[in-house]
Coordinates of C-alpha atoms in Angstrom, one line a residue:
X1 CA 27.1 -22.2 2.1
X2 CA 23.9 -23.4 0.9
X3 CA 21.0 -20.9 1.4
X4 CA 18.5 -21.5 4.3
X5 CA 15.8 -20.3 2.0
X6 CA 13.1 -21.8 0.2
X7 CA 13.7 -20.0 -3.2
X8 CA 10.4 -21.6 -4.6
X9 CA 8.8 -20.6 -1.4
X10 CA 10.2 -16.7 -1.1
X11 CA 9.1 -16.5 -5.2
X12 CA 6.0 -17.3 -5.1
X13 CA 5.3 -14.8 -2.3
X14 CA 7.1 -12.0 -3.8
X15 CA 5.3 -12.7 -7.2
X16 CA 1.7 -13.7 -5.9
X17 CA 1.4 -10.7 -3.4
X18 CA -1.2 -8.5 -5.5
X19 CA -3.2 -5.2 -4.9
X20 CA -6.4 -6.9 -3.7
X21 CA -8.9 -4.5 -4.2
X22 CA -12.2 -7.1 -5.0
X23 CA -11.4 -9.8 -3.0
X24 CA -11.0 -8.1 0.1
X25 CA -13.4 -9.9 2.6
X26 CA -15.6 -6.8 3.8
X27 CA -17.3 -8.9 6.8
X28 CA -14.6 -10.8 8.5
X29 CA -12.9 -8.9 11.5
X30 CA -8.7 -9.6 11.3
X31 CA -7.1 -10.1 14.8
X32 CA -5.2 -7.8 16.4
X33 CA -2.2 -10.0 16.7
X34 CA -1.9 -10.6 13.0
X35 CA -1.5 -7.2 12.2
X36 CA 1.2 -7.0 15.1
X37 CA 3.3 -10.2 13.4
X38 CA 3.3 -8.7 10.5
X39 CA 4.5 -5.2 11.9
X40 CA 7.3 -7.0 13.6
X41 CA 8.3 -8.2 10.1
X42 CA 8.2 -5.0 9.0
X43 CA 10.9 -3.7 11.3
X44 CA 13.7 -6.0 10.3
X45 CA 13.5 -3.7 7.1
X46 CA 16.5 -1.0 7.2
X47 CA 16.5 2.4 7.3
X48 CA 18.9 5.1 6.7
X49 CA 21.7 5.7 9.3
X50 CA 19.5 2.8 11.5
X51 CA 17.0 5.4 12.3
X52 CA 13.8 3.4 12.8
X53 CA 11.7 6.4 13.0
X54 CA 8.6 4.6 11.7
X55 CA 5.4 4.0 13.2
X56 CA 2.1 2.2 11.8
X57 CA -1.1 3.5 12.2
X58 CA -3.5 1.0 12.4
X59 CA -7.2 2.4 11.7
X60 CA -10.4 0.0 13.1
X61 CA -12.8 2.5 14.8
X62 CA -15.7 2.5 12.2
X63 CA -16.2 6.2 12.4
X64 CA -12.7 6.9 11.6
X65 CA -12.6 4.5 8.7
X66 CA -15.8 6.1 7.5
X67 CA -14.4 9.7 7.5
X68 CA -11.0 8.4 6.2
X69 CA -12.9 6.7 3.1
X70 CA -15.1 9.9 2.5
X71 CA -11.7 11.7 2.5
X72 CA -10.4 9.2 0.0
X73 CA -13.6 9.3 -2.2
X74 CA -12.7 13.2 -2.0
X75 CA -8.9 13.0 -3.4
X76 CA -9.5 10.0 -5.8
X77 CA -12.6 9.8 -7.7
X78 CA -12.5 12.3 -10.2
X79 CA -8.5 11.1 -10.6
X80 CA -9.3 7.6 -11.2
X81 CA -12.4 8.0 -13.5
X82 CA -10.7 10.3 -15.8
X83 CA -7.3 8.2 -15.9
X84 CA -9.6 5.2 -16.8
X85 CA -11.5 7.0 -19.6
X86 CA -7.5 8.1 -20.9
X87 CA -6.8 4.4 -20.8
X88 CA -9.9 3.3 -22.5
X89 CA -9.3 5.7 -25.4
X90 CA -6.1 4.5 -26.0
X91 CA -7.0 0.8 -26.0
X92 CA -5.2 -0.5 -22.9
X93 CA -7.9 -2.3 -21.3
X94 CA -5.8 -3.8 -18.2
X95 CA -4.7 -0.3 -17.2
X96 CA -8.9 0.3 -17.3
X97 CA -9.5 -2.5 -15.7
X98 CA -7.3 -1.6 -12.9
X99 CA -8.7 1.4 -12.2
X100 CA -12.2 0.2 -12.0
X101 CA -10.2 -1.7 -9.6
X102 CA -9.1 1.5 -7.9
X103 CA -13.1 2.8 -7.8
X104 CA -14.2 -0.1 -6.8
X105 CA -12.1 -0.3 -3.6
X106 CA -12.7 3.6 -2.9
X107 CA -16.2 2.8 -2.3
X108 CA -15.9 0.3 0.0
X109 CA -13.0 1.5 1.7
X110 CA -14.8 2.5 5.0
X111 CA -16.5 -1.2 5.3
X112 CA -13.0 -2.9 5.0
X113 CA -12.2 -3.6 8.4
X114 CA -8.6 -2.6 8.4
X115 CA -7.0 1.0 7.2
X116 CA -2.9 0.9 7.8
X117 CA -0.9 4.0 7.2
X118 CA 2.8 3.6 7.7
X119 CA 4.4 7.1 8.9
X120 CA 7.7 7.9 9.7
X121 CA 8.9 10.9 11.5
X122 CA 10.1 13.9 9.7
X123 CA 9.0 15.9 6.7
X124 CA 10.7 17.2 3.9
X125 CA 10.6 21.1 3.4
X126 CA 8.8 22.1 0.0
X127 CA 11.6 22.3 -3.0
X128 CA 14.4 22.4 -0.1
X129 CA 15.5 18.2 0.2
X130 CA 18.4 16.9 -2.3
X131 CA 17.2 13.4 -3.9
X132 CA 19.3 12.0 -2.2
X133 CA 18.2 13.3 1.7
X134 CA 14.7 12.2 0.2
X135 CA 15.1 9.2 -1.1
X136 CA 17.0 8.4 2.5
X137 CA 13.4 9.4 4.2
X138 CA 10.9 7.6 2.0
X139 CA 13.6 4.6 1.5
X140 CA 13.6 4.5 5.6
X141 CA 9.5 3.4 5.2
X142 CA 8.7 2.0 2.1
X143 CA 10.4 -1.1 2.4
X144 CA 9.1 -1.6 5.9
X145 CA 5.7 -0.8 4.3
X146 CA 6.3 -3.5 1.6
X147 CA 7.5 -6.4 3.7
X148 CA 4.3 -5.7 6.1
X149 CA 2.2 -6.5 2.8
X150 CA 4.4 -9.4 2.4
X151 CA 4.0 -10.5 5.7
X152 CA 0.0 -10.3 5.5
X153 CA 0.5 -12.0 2.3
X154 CA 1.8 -15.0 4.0
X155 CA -1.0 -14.9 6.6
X156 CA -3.8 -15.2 3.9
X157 CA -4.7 -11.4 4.1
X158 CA -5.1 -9.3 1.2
X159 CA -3.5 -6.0 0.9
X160 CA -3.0 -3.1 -1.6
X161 CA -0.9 0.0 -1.8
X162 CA -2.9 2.9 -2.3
X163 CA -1.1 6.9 -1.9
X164 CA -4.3 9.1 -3.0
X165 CA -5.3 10.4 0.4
X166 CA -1.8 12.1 0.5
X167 CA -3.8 14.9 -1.4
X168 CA -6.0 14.8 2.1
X169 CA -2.6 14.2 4.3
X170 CA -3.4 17.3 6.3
X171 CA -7.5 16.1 7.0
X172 CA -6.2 12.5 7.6
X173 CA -3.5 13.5 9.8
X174 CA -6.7 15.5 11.6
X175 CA -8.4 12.5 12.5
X176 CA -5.7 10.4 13.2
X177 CA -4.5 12.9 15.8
X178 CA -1.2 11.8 13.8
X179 CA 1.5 14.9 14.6
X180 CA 2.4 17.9 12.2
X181 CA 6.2 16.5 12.2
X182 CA 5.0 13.1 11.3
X183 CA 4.7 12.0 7.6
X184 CA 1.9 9.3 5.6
X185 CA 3.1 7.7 3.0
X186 CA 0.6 5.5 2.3
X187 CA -3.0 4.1 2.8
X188 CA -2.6 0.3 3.1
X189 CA -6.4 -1.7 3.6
X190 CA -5.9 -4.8 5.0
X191 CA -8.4 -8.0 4.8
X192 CA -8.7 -11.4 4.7
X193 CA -9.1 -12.2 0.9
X194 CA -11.5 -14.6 -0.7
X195 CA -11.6 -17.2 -3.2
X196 CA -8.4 -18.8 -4.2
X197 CA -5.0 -17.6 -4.1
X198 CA -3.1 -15.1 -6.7
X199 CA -1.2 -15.7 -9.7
X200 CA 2.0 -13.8 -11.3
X201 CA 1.0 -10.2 -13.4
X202 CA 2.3 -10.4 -16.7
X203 CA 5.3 -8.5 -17.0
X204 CA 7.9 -8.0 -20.1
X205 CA 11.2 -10.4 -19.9
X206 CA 13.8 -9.0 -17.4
X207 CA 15.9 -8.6 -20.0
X208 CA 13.9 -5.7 -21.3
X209 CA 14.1 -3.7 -18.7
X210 CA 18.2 -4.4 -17.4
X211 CA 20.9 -2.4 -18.4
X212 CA 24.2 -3.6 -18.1
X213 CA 27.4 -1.8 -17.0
X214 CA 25.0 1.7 -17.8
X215 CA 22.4 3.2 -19.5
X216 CA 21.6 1.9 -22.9
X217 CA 18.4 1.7 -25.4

């Protein structure tokens, strides 16, 4: 049976959805009902044992975006000024690049008009999870996560996965009134992009990175 999907179509999503970090339109308000299409998309995305323990926060009060980006600023600058100076020495420019990226964004992040952090419920117990009960936990969200990027994607939004304010989960969770049994995994800003649309990254051939029938190389 012939697929009833645009291959093309599903492609160029998958491989034009970018961390927008510049391009995020700083003035223009999104609607509420955008964010909720692309949270319904989100939860057709499995999770272990059909748990669906997620939630989404979604972040527009100015103050709290304000107190969320000083938070950021907090866990990230120093981080993201000395990995680009690492990059720099060693001559790969588009790993700089992409952190000025990463500054850039944690400056503005309280005027972009959008903060989303998808939870899910439970925590893991320091040093006391298998990798495989974790994985199980974080593979219940992340995927959800994702195809809500995807989504806003497809809806002419800009998104980008960010994780630093995990090192402020605790202060974040405080202003969130998000529960102590409840877990971030990530900080997703959400705007409508400008200029034109996104290209492919440069990546290596898939062949360089497939092993076949086990480890090899």
């Amino acid at each position: 049976m012939a697929s009833d999907i645009d291959p093309a179509a599903a492609d160029r999503l998958l491989t034009t959805t970018r961390a927008v970090r510049r391009r995020l339109d700083l003035e223009r308000p999104v609607d509420r009902s955008l964010l909720l299409e692309c949270i319904g998309v989100a939860q057709q995305a499995p999770t272990a044992g059909n748990g669906q323990t997620w939630s989404f926060v979604v972040v527009t009060d100015a103050r709290k975006r304000a107190r969320i980006a000083e938070l950021y600023r907090a866990a990230a600058t120093t981080l993201f000024e000395a990995a680009r100076a690492r990059a720099r020495e060693t001559g790969d420019e588009q790993t700089a690049k992409a952190y000025d990226g990463a500054l850039h964004l944690a400056g503005v992040l309280d005027r972009v008009p959008v903060h989303v952090l998808p939870c899910i419920r439970g925590r893991i117990p320091d040093g006391s999870w298998s990798n495989a009960a974790a994985a199980g936990m974080y593979g219940s969200i992340l995927p959800a996560a994702w195809s809500f990027m995807l989504a806003a994607r497809a809806r002419g939004l800009g998104t980008a996965w960010t994780s630093i304010h995990l090192l402020k989960e605790r202060e974040v969770a405080e202003v969130l009134g998000i529960p102590e049994g409840v877990t971030q995994t990530a900080l997703i800003p959400v705007a409508h992009y400008t200029g034109e649309g996104f290209s492919p990254a440069a990546r290596p051939p898939a062949e360089t990175v497939t092993h076949w029938d086990g480890w090899s190389g």
